[in-house]
Tab-separated table of C-alpha atoms and ligand atoms in Angstrom:
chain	number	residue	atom	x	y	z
P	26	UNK	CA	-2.836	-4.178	-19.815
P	27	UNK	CA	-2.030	-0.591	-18.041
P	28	UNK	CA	-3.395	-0.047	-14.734
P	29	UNK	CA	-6.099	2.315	-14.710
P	30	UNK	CA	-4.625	5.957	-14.108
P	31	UNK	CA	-5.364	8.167	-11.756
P	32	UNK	CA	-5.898	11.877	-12.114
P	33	UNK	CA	-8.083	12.891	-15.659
P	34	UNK	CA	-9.453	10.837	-17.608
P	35	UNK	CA	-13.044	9.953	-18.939
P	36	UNK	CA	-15.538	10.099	-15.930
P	37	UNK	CA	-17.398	7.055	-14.315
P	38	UNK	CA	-20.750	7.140	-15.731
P	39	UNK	CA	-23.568	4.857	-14.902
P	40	UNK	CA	-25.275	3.026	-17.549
P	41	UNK	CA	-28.229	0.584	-17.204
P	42	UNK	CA	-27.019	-3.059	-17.029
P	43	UNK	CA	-29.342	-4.088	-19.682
P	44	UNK	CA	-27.256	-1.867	-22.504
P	45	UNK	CA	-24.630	-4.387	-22.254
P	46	UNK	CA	-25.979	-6.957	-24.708
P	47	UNK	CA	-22.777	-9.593	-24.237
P	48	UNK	CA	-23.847	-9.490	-20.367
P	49	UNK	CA	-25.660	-12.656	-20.704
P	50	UNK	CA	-23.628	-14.950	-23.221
P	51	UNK	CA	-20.518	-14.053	-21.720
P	52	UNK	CA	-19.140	-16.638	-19.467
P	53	UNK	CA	-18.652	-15.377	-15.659
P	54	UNK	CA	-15.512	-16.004	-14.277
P	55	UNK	CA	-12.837	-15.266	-11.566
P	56	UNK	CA	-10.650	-14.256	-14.284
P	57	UNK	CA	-12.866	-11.543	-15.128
P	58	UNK	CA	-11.713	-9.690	-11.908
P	59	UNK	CA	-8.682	-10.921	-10.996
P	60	UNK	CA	-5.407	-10.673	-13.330
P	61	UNK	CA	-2.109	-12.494	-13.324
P	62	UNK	CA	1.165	-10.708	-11.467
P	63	UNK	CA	2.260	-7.931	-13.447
P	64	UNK	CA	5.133	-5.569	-13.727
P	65	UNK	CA	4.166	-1.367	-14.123
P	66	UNK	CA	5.527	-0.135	-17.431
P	67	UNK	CA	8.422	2.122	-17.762
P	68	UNK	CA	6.007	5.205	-17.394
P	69	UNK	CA	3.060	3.986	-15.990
P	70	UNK	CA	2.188	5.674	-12.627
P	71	UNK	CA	0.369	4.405	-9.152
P	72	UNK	CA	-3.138	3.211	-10.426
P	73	UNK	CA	-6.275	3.468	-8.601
P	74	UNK	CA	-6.529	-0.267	-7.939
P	75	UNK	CA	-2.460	0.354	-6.103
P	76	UNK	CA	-3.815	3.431	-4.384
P	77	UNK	CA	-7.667	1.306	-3.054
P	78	UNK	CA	-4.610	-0.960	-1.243
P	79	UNK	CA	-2.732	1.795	-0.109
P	80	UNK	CA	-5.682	3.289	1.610
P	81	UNK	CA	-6.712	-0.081	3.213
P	82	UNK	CA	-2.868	-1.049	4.398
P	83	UNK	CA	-1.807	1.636	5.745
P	84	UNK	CA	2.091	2.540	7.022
P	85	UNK	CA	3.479	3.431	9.457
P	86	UNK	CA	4.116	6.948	10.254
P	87	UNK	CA	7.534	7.332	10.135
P	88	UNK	CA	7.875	9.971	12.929
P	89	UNK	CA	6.769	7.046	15.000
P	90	UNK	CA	10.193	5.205	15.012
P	91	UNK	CA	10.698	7.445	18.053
P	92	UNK	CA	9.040	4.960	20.222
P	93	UNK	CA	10.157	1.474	21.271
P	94	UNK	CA	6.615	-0.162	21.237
P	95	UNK	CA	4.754	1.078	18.534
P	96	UNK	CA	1.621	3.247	19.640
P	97	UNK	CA	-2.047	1.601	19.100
P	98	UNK	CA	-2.887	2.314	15.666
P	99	UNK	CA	0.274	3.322	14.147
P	100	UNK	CA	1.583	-0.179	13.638
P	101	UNK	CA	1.539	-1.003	9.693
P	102	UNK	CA	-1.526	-3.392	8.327
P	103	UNK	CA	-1.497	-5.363	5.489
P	104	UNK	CA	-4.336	-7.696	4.790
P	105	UNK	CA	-4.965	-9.634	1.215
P	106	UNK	CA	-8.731	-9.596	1.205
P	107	UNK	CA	-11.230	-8.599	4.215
P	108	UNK	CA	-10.947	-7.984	8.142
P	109	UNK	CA	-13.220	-11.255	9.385
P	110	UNK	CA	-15.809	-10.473	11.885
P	111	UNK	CA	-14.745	-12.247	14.874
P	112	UNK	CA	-16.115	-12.960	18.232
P	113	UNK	CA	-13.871	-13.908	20.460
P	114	UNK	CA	-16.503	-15.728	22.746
P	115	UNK	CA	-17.117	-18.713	20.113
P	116	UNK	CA	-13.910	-18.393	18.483
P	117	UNK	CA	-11.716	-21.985	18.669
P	118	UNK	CA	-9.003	-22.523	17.081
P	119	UNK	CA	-8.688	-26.404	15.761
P	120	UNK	CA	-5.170	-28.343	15.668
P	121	UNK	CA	-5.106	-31.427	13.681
P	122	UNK	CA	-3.844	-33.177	10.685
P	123	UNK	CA	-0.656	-35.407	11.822
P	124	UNK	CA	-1.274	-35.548	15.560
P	125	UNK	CA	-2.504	-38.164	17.952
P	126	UNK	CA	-4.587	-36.103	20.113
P	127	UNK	CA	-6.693	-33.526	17.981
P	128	UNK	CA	-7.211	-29.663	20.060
P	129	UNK	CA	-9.917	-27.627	19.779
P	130	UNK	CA	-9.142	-24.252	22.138
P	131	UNK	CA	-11.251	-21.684	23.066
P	132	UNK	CA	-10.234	-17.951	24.014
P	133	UNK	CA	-10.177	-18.805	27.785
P	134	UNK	CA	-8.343	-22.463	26.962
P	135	UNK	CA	-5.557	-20.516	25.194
P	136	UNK	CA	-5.456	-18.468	28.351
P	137	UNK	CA	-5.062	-21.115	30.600
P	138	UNK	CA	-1.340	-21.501	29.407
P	139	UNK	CA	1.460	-20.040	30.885
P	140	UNK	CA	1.532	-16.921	28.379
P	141	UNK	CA	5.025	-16.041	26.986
P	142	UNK	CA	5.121	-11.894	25.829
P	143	UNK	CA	7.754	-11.354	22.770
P	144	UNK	CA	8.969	-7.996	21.163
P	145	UNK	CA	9.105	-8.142	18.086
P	146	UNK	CA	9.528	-6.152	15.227
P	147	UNK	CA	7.112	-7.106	11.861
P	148	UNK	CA	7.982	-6.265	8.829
P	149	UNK	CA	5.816	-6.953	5.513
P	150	UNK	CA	8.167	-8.445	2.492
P	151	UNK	CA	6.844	-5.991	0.311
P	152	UNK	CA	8.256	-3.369	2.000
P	153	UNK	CA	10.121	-0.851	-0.875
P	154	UNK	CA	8.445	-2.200	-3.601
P	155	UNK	CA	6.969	0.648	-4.719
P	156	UNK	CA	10.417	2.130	-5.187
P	157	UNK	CA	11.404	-0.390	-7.862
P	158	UNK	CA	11.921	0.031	-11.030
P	159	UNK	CA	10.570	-1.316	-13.132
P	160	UNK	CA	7.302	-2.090	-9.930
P	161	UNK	CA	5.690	-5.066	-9.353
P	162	UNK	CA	2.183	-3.809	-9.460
P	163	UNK	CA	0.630	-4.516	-5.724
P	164	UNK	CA	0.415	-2.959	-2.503
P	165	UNK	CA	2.266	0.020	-3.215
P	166	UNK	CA	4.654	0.502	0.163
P	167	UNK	CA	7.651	2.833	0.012
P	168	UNK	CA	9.597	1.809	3.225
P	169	UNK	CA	6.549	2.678	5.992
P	170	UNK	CA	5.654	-1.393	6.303
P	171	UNK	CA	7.278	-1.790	9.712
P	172	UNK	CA	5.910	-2.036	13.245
P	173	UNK	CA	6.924	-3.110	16.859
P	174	UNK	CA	4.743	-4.529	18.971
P	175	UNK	CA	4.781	-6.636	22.613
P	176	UNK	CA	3.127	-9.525	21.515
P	177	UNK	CA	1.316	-12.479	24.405
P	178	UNK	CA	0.667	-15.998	23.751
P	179	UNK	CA	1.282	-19.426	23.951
P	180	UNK	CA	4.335	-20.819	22.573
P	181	UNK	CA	3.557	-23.190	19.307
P	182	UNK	CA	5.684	-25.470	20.051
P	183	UNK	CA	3.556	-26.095	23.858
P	184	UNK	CA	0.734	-26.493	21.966
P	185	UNK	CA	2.069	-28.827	19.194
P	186	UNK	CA	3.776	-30.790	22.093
P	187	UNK	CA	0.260	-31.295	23.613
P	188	UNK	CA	-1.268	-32.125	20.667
P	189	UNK	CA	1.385	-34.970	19.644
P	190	UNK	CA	3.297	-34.612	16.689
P	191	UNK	CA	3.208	-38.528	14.487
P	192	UNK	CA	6.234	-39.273	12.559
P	193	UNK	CA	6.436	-38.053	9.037
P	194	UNK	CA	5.113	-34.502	9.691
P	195	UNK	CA	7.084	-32.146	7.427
P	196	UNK	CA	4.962	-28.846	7.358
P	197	UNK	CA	2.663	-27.131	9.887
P	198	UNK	CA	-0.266	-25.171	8.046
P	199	UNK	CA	-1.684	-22.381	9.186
P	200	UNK	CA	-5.086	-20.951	8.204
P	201	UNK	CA	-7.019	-17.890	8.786
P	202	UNK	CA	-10.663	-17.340	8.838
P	203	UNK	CA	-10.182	-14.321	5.891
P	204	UNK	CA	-11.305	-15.475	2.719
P	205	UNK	CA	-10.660	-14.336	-1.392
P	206	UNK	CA	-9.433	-14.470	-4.455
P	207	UNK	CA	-5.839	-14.033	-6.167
P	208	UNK	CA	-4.628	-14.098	-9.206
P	209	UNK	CA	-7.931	-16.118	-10.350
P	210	UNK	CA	-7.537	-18.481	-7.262
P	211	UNK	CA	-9.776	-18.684	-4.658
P	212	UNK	CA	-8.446	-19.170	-1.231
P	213	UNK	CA	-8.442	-18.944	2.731
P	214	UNK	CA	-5.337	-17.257	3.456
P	215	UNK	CA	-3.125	-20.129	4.215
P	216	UNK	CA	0.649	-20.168	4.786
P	217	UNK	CA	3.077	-23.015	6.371
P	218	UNK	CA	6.241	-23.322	8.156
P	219	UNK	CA	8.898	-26.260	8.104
P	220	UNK	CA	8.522	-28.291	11.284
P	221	UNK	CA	11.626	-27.550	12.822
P	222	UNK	CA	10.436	-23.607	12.561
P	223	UNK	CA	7.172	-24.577	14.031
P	224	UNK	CA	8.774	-26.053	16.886
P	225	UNK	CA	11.437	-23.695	17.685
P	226	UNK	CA	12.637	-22.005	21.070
P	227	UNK	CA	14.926	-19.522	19.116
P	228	UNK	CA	13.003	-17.940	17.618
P	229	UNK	CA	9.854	-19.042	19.695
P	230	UNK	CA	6.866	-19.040	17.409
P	231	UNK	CA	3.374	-17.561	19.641
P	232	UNK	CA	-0.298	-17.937	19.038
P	233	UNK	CA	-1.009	-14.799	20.572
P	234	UNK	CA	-3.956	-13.340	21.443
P	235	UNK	CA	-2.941	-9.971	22.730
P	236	UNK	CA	-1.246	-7.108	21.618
P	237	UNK	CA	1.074	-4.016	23.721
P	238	UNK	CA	-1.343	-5.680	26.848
P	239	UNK	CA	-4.975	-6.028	25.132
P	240	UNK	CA	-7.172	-7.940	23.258
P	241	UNK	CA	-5.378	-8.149	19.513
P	242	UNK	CA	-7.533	-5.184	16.919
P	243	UNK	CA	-9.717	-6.322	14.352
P	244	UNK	CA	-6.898	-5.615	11.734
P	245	UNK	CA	-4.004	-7.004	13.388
P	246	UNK	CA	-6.138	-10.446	14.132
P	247	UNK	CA	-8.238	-10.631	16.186
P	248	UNK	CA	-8.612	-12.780	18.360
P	249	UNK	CA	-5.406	-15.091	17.442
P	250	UNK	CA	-2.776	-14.917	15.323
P	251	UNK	CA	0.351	-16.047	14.804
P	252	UNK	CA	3.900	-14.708	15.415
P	253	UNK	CA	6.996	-15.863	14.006
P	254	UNK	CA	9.683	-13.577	15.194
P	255	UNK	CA	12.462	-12.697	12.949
P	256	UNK	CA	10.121	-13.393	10.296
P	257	UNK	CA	8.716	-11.571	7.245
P	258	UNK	CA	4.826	-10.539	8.037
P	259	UNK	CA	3.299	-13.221	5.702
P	260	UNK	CA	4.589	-15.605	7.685
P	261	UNK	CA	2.544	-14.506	11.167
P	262	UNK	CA	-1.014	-15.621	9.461
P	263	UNK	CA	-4.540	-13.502	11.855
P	264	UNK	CA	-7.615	-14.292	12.474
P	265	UNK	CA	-5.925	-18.056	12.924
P	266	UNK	CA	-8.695	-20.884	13.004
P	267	UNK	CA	-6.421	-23.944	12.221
P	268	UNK	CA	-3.647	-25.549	12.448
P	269	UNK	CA	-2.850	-28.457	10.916
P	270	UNK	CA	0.320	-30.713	10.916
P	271	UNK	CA	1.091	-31.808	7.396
P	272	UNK	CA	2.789	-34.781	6.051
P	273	UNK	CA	4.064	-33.555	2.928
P	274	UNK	CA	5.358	-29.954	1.835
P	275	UNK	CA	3.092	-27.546	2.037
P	276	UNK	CA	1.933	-26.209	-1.958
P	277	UNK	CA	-1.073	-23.324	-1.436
P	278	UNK	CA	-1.103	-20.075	-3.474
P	279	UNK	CA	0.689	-18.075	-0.949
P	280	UNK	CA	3.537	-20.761	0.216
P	281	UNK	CA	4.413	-22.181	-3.667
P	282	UNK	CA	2.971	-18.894	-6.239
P	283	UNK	CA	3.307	-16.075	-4.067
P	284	UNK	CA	6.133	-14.978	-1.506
P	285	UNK	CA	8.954	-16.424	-3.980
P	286	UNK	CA	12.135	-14.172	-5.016
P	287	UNK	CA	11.738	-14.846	-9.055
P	288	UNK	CA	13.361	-12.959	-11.481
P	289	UNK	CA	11.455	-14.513	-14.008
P	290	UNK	CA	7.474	-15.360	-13.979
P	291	UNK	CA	8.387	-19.141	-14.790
P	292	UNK	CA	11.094	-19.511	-12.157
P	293	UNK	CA	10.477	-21.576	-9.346
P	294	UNK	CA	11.991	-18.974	-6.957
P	295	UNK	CA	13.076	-19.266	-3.424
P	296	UNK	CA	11.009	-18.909	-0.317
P	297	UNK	CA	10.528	-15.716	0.956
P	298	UNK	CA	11.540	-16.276	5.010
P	299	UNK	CA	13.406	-14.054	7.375
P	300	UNK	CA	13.638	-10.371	7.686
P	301	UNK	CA	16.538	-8.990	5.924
P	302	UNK	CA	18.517	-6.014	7.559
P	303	UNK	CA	17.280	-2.481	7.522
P	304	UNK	CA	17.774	1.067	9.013
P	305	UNK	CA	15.254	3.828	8.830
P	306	UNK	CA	15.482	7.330	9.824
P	307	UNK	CA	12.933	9.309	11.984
P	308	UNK	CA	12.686	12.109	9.309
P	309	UNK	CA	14.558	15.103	10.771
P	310	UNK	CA	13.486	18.597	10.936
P	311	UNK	CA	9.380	19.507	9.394
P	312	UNK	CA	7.631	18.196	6.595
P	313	UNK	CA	6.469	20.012	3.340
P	314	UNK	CA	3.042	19.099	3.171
P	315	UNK	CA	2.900	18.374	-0.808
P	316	UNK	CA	6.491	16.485	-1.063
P	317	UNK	CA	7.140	15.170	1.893
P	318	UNK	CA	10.647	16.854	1.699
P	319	UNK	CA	12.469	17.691	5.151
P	320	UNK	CA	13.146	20.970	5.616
P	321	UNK	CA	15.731	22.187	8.731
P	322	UNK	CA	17.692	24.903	10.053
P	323	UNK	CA	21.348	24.853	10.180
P	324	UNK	CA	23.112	23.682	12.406
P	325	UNK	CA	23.126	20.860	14.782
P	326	UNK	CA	20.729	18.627	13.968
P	327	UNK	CA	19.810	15.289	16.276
P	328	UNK	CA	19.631	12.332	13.580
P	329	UNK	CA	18.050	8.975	15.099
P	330	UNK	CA	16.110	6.154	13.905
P	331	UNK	CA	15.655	2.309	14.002
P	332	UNK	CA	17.338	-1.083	12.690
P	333	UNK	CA	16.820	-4.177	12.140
P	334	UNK	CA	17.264	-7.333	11.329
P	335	UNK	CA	15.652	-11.226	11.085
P	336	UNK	CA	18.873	-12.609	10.370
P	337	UNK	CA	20.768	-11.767	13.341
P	338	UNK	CA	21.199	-9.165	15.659
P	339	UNK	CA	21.933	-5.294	14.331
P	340	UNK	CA	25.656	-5.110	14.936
P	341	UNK	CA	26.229	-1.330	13.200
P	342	UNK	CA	24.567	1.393	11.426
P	343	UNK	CA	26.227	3.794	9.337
P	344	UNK	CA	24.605	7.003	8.606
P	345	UNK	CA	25.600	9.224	5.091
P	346	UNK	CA	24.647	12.794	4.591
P	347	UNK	CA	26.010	13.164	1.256
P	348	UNK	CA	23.568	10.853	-0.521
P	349	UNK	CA	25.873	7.454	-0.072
P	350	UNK	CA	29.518	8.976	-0.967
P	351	UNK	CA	31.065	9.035	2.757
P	352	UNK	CA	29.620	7.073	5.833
P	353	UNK	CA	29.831	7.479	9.753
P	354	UNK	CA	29.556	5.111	12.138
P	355	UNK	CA	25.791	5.494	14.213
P	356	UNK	CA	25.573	5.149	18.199
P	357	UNK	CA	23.535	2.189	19.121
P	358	UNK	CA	20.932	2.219	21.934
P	359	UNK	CA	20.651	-0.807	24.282
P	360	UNK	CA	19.909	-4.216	22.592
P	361	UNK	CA	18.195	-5.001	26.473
P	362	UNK	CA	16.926	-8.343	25.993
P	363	UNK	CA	14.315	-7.237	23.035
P	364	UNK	CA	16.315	-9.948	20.277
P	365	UNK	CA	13.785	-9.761	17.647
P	366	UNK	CA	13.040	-5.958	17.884
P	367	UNK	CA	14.433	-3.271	16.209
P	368	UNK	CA	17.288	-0.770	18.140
P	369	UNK	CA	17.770	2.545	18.276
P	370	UNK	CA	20.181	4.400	16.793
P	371	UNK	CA	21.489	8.149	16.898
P	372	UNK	CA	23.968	10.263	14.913
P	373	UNK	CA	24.513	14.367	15.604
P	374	UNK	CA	24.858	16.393	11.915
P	375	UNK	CA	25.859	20.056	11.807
P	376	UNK	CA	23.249	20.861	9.213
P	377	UNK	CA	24.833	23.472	6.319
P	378	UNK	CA	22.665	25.275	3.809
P	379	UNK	CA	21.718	23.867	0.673
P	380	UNK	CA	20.468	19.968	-0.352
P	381	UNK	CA	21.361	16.993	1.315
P	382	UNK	CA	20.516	13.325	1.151
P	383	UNK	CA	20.326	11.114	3.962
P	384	UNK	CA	20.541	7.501	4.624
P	385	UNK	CA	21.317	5.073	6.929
P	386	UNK	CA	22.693	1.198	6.400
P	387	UNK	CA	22.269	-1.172	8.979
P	388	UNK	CA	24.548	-4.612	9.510
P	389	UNK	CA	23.672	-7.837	11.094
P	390	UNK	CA	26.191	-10.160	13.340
P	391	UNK	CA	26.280	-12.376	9.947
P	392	UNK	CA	27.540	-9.622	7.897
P	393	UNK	CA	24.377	-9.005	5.982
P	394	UNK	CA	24.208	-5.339	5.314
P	395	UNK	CA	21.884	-3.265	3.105
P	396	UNK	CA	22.893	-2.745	-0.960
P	397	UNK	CA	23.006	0.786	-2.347
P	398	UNK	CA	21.600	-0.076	-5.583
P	399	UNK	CA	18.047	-2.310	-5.912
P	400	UNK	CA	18.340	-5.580	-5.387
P	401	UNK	CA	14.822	-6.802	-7.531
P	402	UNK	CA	12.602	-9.875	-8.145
P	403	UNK	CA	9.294	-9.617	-9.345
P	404	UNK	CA	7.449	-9.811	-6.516
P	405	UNK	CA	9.480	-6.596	-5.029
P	406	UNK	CA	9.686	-8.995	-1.878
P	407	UNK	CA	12.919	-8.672	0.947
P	408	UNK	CA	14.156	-5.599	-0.831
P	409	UNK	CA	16.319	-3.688	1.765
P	410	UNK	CA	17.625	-1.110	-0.971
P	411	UNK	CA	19.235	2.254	1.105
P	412	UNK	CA	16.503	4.859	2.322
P	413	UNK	CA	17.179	7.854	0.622
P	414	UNK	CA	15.884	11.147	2.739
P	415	UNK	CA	16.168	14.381	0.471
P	416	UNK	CA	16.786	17.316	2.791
P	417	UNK	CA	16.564	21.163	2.344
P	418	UNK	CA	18.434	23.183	5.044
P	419	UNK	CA	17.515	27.060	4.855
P	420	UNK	CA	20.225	29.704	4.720
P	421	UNK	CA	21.144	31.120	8.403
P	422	UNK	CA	18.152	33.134	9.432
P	423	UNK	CA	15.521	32.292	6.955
P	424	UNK	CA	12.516	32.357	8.331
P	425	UNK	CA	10.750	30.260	5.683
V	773	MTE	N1	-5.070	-14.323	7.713
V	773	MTE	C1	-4.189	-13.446	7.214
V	773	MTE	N2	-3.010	-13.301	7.828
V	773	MTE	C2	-2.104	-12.419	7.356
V	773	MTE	C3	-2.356	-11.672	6.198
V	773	MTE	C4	-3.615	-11.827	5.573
V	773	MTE	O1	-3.932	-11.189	4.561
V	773	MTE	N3	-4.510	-12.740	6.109
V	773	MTE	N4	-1.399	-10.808	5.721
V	773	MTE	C5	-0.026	-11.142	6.088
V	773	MTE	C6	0.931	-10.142	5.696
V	773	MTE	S1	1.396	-10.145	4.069
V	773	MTE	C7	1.506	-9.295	6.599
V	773	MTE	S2	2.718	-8.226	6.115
V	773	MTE	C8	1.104	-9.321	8.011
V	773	MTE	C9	0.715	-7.931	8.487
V	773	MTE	O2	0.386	-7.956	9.850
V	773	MTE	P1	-0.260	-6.676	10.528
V	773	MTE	O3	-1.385	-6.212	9.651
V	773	MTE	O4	-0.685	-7.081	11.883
V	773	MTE	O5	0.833	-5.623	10.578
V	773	MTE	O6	0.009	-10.178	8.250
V	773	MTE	C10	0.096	-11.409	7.578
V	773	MTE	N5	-0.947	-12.293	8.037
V	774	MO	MO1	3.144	-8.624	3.823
């Protein structure tokens, strides 16, 4: 079943309940508002349901590459169903399941631990999808789902310590206190990690509870979440209320249904799990306000931007300006002791009239690099296709 389009079409009107006459044999389901996964057909554009997420998870803006931490508000957000109300006064965050010594923590009992501050870059696996073809119909992001942010907690692995992990523990389960329904299944959203993850000092998995040096926002969690650097953003479950230690493998709707790399719906898939490499640019030059295109004046023109990677650090970026057919070697900025945060990079271009396409491909100390054409599953998840940034420079002395 097409989305619904946007754009013409017959206009909402309002008609009295009452003049639907199956209203009251017909059965009332989740079904009847909640659909299977679906691929967009080969014409079909962004529907209104794609464009109600869009407008609720927000990118970022990608002139704001230019800073290392990124500024209050312009951090991506991505959240399944609705931002819980939360006061952080009675929240407490429970840890049980396979322990010997059940926790229950308060605000100022999380506080109370030496607090560890990470950098890290976040990333949502859905990032590009919207550039697929054919799409997986869902949160339509072109490449804008990326953020950096200084993130303060206590380790996981502190608190799992104190709690006592019992032999046979396999999974540790995290829960939020956000609530919904997917795909006809109603859920808290719920994700694990394997226990060796959990307990990790490389990468070193926080419950944090504050974000760039406050309180976490509503949106990004408030007032715990998790944070699983190198990770892709499913994996760093907000609004955390639980944690529980599991004995067998972990099967909820967002660990075993969604989050998989399928290329068909009845494959079992792999995991989604750790950020795979990218480079973006800060778009050069101004923006046309309709198309988004760059515009710039010849001459030299400053190209810079950001990379990273999950995997392993960014080793090399290589920037084209002749939409992919030669490539230059980037300069990197300092990778000063910020491991799981994206680095800068910079490139000078003597901008020439006419149309140019940019890109940039970053490469991680394991040799992952970023493919040229899409690399697809249905879910559009850890897609790290090429950026592709159309360019018009003016002729010398066009004044626009
Ligand atoms: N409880 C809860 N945690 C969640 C989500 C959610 O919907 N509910 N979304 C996840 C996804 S898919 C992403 S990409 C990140 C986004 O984190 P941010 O909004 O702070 O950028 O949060 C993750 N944690
Ligand atoms: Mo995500």
């Amino acid at each position: 079943m097409p989305g619904r389009a946007v754009g013409p079409g017959p206009p909402a009107v309002w008609r009295p309940l009452a003049a639907r006459a199956d209203n009251a044999v017909m059965a009332h389901r989740l079904d009847d508002v909640s659909a299977p996964a679906r691929l967009a057909g080969p014409d079909e554009g962004i529907s209104q349901e794609e464009l109600a997420l869009a407008a609720r998870n927000h990118g970022i803006p990608l002139e704001a590459l230019r800073y290392d931490v990124t500024p209050p508000g312009l951090h991506y957000v991505l959240t399944h169903y609705d931002i819980p109300y939360a006061d952080e006064g009675s929240w407490e965050l429970v840890i049980g399941g396979r322990v010997r010594r059940p926790l229950r923590l308060g605000i100022d009992a999380l506080r109370k631990y030496p607090a560890v501050t990470s950098r890290v870059t976040l990333e949502c696996a859905g990032n590009g999808r919207a550039l697929l073809t054919p799409r997986p119909v869902s949160q339509p992001w072109l490449v804008e789902a990326v953020g950096t942010a200084e993130w303060t907690g206590v380790p996981l692995r502190v608190l799992l310590a104190e709690a006592g992990i019992e032999p046979g523990a396999v999974d540790v389960v995290f829960t939020g206190a956000d609530h919904g329904v997917e795909r006809g299944i109603e859920q808290d959203y719920r994700r694990a990690l394997p226990l060796d993850v959990a307990l990790g000092d490389a990468p070193e998995v926080l419950v944090a509870y504050a974000m760039n040096g406050g309180p976490l926002p509503p949106q990004h969690g408030h007032p715990v979440r998790l944070v699983v650097p190198g990770w892709y953003g499913m994996a760093h479950v907000k609004w955390l209320r639980d944690i529980t230690v599991a004995d067998a493998p972990f099967t909820g709707f967002q660990q075993a249904v969604a989050y998989r790399l399928r290329q068909d719906a009845d494959d079992e898939g792999e995991p989604v799990t750790r950020i795979a490499p990218r480079a973006l640019l800060v778009p050069p030059g101004f923006p046309d306000f309709m198309s988004r295109t760059r515009v710039v004046r010849p001459g030299p023109v400053a190209l810079e931007g950001r990379a990273w990677s999950g995997r392993a650090p960014v080793t090399g970026v290589e920037v084209s300006t002749d939409g992919g057919g030669s490539w230059r070697p980037a300069e990197l900025g300092p990778g000063d002791g910020h491991p799981w945060a994206w680095r800068s990079w910079r490139l000078a271009w003597t901008a020439t009239p006419g149309q140019h396409v940019l890109g940039a491909r970053a490469t991680d100390a394991e040799g992952h690099t970023q493919p040229l054409d899409q690399p697809w599953n249905r879910g559009g998840f850890a897609n790290n296709l090429v950026q592709r940034v159309p360019v018009l420079c003016l002729d010398p002395g066009d004044d626009g």
